[in-house]
Coordinates of C-alpha atoms and ligand atoms in Angstrom, one line a residue:
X61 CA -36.1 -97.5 94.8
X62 CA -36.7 -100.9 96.4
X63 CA -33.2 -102.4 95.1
X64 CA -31.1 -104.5 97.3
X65 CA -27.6 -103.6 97.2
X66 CA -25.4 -106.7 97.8
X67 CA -21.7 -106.5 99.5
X68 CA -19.0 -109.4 98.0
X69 CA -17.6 -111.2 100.6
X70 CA -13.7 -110.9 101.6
X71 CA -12.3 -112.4 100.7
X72 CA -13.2 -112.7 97.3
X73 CA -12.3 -115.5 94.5
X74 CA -13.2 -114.0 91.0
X75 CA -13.1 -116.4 88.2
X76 CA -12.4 -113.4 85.2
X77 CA -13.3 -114.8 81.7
X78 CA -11.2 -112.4 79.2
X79 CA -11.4 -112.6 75.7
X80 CA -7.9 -111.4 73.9
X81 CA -9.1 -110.5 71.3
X82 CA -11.6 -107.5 71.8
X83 CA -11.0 -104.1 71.1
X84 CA -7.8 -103.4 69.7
X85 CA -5.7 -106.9 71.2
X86 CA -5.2 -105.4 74.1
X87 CA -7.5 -106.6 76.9
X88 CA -4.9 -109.1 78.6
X89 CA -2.3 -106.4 79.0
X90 CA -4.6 -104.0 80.3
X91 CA -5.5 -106.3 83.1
X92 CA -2.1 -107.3 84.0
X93 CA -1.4 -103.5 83.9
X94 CA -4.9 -102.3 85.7
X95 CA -6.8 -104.7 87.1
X96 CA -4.7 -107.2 88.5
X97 CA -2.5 -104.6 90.9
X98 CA -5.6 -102.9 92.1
X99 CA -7.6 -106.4 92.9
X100 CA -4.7 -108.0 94.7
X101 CA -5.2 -105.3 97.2
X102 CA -8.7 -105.5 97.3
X103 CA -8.0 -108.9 98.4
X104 CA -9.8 -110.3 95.0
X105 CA -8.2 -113.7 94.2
X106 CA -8.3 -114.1 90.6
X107 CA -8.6 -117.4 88.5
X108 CA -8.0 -115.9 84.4
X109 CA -10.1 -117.7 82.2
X110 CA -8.5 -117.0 78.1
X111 CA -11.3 -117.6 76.1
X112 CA -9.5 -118.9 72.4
X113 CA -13.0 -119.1 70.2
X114 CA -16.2 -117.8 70.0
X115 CA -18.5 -119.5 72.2
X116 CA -16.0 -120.7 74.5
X117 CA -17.3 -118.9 77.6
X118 CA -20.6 -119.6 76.7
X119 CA -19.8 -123.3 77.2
X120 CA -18.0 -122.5 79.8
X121 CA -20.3 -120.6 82.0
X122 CA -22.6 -123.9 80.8
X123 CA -21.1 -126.4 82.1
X124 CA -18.7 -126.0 85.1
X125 CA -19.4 -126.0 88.5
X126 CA -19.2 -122.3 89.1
X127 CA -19.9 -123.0 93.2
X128 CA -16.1 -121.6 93.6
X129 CA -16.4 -118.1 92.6
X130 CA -18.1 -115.7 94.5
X131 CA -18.2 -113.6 91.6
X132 CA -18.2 -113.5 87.4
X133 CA -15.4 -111.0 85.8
X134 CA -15.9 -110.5 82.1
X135 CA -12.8 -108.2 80.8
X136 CA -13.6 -108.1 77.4
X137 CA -16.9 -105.9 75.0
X138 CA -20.5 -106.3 75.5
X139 CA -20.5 -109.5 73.3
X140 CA -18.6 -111.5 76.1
X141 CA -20.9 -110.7 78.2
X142 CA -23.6 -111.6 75.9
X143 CA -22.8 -115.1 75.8
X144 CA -21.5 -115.3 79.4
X145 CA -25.3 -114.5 80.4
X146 CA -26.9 -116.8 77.7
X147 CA -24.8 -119.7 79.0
X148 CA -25.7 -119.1 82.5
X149 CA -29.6 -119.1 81.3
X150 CA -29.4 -122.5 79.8
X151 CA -28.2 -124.3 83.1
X152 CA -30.5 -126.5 84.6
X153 CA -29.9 -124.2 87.8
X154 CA -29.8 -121.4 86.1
X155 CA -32.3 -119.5 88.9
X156 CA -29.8 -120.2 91.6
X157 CA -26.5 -119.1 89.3
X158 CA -28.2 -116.0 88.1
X159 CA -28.4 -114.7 91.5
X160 CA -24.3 -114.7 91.3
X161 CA -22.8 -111.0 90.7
X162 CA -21.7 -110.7 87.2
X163 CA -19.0 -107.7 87.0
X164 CA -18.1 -106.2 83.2
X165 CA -14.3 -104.9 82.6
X166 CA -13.9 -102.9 79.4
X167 CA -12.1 -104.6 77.4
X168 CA -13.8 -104.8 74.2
X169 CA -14.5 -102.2 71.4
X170 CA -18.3 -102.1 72.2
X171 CA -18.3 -101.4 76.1
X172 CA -21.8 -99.6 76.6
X173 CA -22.9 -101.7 80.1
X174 CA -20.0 -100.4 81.8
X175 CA -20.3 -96.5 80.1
X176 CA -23.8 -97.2 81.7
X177 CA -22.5 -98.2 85.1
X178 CA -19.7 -95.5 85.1
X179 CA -22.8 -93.3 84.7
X180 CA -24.7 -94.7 87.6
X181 CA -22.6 -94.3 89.2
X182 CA -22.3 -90.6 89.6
X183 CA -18.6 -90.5 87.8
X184 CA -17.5 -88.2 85.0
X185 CA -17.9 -89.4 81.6
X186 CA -14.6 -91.0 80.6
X187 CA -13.2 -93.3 78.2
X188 CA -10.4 -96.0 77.9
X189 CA -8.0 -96.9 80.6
X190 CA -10.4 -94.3 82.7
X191 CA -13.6 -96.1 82.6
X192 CA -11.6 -99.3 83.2
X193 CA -9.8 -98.0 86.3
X194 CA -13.3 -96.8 87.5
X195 CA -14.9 -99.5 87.0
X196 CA -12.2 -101.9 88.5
X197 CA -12.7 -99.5 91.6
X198 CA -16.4 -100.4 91.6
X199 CA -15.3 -104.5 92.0
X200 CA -12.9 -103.6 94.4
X201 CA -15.8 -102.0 96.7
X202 CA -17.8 -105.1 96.3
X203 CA -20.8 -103.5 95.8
X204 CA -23.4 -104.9 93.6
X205 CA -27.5 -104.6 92.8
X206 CA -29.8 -106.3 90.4
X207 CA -29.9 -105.6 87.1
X208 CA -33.0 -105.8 84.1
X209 CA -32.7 -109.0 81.7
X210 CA -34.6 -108.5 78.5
X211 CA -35.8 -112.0 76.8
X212 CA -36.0 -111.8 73.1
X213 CA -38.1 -114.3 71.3
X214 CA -38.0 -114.5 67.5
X215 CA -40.5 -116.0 65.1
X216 CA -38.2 -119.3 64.1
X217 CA -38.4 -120.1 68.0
X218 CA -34.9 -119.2 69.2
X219 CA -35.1 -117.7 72.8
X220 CA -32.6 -115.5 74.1
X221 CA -32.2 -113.2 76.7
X222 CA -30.1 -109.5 76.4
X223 CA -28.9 -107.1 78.8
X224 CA -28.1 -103.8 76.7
X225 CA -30.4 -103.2 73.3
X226 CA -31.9 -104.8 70.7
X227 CA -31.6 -103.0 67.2
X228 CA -32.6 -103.5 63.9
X229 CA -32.0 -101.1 60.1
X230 CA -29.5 -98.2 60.4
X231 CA -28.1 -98.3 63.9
X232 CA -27.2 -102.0 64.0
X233 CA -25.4 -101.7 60.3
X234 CA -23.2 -99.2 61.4
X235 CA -22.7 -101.5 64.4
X236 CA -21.4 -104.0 62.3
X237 CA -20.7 -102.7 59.0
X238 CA -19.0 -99.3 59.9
X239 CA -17.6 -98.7 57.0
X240 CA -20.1 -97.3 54.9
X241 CA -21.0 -94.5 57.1
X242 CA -17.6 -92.9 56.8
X243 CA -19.2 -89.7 56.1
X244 CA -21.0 -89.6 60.1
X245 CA -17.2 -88.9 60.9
X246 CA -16.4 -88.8 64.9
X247 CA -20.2 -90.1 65.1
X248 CA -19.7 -92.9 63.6
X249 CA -20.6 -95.5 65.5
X250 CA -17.7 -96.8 68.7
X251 CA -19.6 -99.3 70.4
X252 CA -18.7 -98.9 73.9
X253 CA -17.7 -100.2 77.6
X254 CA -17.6 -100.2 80.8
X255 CA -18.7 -102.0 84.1
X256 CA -19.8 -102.2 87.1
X257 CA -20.9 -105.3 89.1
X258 CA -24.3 -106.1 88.7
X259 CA -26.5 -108.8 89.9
X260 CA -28.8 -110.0 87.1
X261 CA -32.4 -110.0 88.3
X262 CA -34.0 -113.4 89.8
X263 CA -37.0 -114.4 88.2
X264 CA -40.1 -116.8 89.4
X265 CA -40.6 -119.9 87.7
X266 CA -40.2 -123.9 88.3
X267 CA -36.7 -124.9 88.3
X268 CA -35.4 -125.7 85.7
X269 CA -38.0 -124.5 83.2
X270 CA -37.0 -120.9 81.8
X271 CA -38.9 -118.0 82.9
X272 CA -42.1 -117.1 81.3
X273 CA -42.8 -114.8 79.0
X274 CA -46.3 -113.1 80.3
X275 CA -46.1 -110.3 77.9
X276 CA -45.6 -111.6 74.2
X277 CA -48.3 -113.9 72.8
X278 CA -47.1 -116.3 70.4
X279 CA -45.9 -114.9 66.4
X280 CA -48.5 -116.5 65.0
X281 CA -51.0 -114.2 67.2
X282 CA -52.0 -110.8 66.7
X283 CA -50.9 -108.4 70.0
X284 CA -53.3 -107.7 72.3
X285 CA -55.7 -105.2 72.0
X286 CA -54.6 -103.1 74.0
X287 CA -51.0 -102.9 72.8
X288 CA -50.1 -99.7 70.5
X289 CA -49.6 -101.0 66.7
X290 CA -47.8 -98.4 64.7
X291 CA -48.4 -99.4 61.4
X292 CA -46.7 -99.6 58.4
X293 CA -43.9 -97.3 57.7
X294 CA -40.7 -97.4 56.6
X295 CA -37.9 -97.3 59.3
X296 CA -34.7 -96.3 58.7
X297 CA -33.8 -97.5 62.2
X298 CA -35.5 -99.3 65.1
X299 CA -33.3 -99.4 68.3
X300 CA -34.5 -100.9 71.8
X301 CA -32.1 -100.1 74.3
X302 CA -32.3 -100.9 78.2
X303 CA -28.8 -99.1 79.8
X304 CA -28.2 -95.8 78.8
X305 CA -25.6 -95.6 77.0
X306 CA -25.1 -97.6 73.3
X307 CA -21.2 -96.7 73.4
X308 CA -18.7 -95.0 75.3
X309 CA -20.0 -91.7 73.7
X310 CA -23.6 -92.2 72.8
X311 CA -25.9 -91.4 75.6
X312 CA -29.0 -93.0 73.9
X313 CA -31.5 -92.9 77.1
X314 CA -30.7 -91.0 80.2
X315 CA -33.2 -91.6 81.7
X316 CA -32.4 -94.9 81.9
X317 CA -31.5 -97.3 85.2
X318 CA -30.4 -100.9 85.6
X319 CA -33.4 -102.0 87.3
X320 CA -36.0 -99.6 85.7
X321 CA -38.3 -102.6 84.2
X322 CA -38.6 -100.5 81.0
X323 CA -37.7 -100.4 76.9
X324 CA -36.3 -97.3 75.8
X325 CA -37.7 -97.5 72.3
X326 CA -36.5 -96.1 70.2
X327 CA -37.3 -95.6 66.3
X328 CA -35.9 -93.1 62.5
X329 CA -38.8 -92.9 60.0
X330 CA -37.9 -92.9 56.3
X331 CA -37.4 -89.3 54.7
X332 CA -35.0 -88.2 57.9
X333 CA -31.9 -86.0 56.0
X334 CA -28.1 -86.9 56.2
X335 CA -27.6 -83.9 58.1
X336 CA -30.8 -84.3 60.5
X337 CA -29.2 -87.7 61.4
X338 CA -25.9 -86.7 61.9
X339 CA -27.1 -83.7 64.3
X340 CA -28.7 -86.5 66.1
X341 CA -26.0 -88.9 66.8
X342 CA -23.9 -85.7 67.5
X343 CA -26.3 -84.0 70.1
X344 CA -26.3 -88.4 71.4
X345 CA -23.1 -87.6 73.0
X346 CA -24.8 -85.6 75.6
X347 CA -27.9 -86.9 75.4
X348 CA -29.6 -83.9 74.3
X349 CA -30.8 -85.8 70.7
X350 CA -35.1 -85.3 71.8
X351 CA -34.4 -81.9 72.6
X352 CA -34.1 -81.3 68.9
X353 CA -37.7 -82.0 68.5
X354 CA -36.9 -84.2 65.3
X355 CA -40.1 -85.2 63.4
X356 CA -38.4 -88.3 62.1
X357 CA -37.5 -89.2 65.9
X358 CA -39.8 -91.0 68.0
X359 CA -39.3 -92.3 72.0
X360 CA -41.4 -94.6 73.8
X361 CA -40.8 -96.3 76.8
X362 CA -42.4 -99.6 77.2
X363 CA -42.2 -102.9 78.7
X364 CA -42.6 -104.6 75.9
X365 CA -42.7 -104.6 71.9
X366 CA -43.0 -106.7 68.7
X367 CA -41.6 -105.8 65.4
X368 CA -42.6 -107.3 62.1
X369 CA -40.4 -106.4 59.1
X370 CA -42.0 -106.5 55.9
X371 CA -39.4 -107.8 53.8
X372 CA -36.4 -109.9 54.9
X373 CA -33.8 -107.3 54.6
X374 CA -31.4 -105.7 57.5
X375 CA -29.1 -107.0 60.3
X376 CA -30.9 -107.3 63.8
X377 CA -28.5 -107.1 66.8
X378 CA -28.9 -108.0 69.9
X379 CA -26.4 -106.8 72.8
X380 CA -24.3 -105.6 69.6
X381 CA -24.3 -109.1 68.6
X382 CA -25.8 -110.3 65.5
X383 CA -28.6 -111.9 65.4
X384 CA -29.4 -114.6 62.9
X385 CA -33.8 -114.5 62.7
X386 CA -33.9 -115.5 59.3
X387 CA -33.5 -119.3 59.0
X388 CA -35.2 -121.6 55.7
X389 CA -39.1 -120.8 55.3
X390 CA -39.1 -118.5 58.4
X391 CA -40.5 -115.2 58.9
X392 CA -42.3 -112.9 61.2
X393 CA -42.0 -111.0 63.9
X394 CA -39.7 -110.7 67.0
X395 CA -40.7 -110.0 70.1
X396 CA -39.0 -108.6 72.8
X397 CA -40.3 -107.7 76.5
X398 CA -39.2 -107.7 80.3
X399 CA -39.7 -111.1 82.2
X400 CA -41.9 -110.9 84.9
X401 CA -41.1 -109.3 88.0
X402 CA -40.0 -111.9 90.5
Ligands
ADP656 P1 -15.5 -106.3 71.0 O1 -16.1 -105.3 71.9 O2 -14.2 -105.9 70.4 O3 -16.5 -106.8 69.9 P2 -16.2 -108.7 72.5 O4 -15.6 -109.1 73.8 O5 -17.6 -108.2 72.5 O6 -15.2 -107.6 71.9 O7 -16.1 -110.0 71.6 C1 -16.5 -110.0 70.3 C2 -16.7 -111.5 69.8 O8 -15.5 -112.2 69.9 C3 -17.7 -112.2 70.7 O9 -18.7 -112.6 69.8 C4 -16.9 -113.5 71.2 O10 -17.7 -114.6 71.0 C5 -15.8 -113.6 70.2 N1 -14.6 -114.2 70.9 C6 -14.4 -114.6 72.1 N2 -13.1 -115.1 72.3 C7 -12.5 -115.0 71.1 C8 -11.2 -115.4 70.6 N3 -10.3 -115.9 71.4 N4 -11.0 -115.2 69.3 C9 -11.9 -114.7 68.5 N5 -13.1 -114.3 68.9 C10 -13.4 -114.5 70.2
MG657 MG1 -18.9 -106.7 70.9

């Protein structure tokens, strides 16, 4: 309620950044296949941008004069993305870009944003050349809305800002370490997909500067009083997650919406069974995983949170990506909340 729904105009010049290499090698043949047919007669011009590094549309997005382009394609996984909208964040004009429409093509192995958007939507849950033929349809109609950004402090000072979830322990080593939990099977962890075209929210602030942070107090701080502290315990997983889906076939948090201005957190206590956790991530493909009434399993939506690991152990991901916190002589918490509403 309150979003504005925004119309591309036509015609329309996309500039599509597409990274070959996601998924399975595949995402420059499905576009010539796909995408291209379907945009030509949507009357979206097309400028392909091959991304040959990692990084590479990061600085691309950086640097160049993006006045051209009515619109951002990425045609590639969530971690495209990732770095399309952190490179957009560190331009000087970053307020005025950001108000661009940003449009996700599945392309990649991990395509949750556009599972999310295909479930916006209103379509059937699909998968593959489906969701990207769905949510091509979506840039062909133009339409676009604003969408939540999540900025991500962590204790060594790095700044970031993240679109689909923030995960630390269990969830995020599958994510990039599948291997070891063979034995989940079918559950086991397919990062997912899809897209839609979604504005990324403006935010207040000078021009120039970054947007501030109103909700996390410095590391060094304790939170503030009135923030809920769940205290020591051991965590199997921790998993903040702002779209609601985590893959293609993970429904993590119905309930959630692009513009929602909330944290699905979510968090596995130590002592949770092999087979309670694998009934969970089963009953996650239909989103029926609280209705289990797991002890281990805990859900709270908030707008903003702080976690303090103990010990320096575990991989922290952020949009699927992993996130390097520890650096030489550095450690304490991460914070993570919702910038300001404009
Ligand atoms: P996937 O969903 O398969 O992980 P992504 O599009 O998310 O696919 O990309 C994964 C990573 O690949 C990103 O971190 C990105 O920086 C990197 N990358 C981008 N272009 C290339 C390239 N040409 N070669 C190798 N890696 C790349
Ligand atoms: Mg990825």
């Amino acid at each position: 309620p309150g979003d504005s729904y925004g119309v591309l105009p036509w015609p329309c010049r996309a500039l599509v950044l597409l990274n070959p290499q996601s998924g399975t090698g595949r995402a420059l043949e499905d576009f010539q296949a796909v995408v291209q047919p379907m945009l030509a007669e949507a009357d979206i011009a097309t400028t392909v941008f091959i991304t040959e590094r990692p990084h590479h549309a990061h600085e691309k997005v950086r640097d160049e004069d993006l006045s051209q382009w009515d619109t951002l394609v990425v045609m590639a996984g969530d971690g495209l993305l990732y770095e399309v909208v952190n490179g957009l964040m560190e331009r000087p004009d970053w307020e005025e870009t950001m108000k661009k429409p940003l449009c996700i093509l599945p392309g990649g192995s991990g395509n949750a944003l556009a599972a999310s958007i295909n479930h916006y939507a209103g379509n059937d849950h699909v998968a593959k050349k489906k969701l990207l033929t769905n949510c091509t349809f979506i840039l062909c109609k133009g339409l676009h809305t604003q969408m939540d950004l999540v900025s991500l402090s962590t204790a060594s000072g790095k700044r970031l800002f993240s679109f689909l979830g923030f995960g630390w322990g269990f969830i995020s080593d599958v994510d990039i370490d599948s291997e070891k939990y063979r034995w989940l099977g079918n559950a086991r962890f397919t990062l997912g997909t899809l897209q839609c075209l979604a504005k990324l929210r403006v935010y207040q602030g000078p021009p120039g500067a970054l947007p501030t942070d109103s909700l996390l107090v410095p590391p060094c701080q304790p939170v503030p009083a009135h923030w809920t502290v769940v205290p020591e315990e051991e965590f199997v997983s921790v998993y903040a997650i702002y779209q609601s889906h985590l893959g293609t076939n993970l429904l993590m948090a119905p309930a959630a919406q692009l513009h929602d201005g909330c944290i699905h957190l979510f968090y596995l206590k130590a002592g949770i069974s092999r087979v309670a956790l694998l009934k969970i991530f089963l009953a996650m493909a239909r989103g029926t995983h609280l209705d289990l009434n797991c002890p281990h399993l805990r859900y709270v939506p908030v707008r903003a949170f702080r976690l303090e690991p103990r010990a320096a152990t575990g991989i922290m991901t952020v949009d699927g990506e992993v996130l390097v916190w520890l650096s030489a002589g550095s450690r304490g918490p991460t914070g993570s909340s919702h910038i300001p509403f404009p």
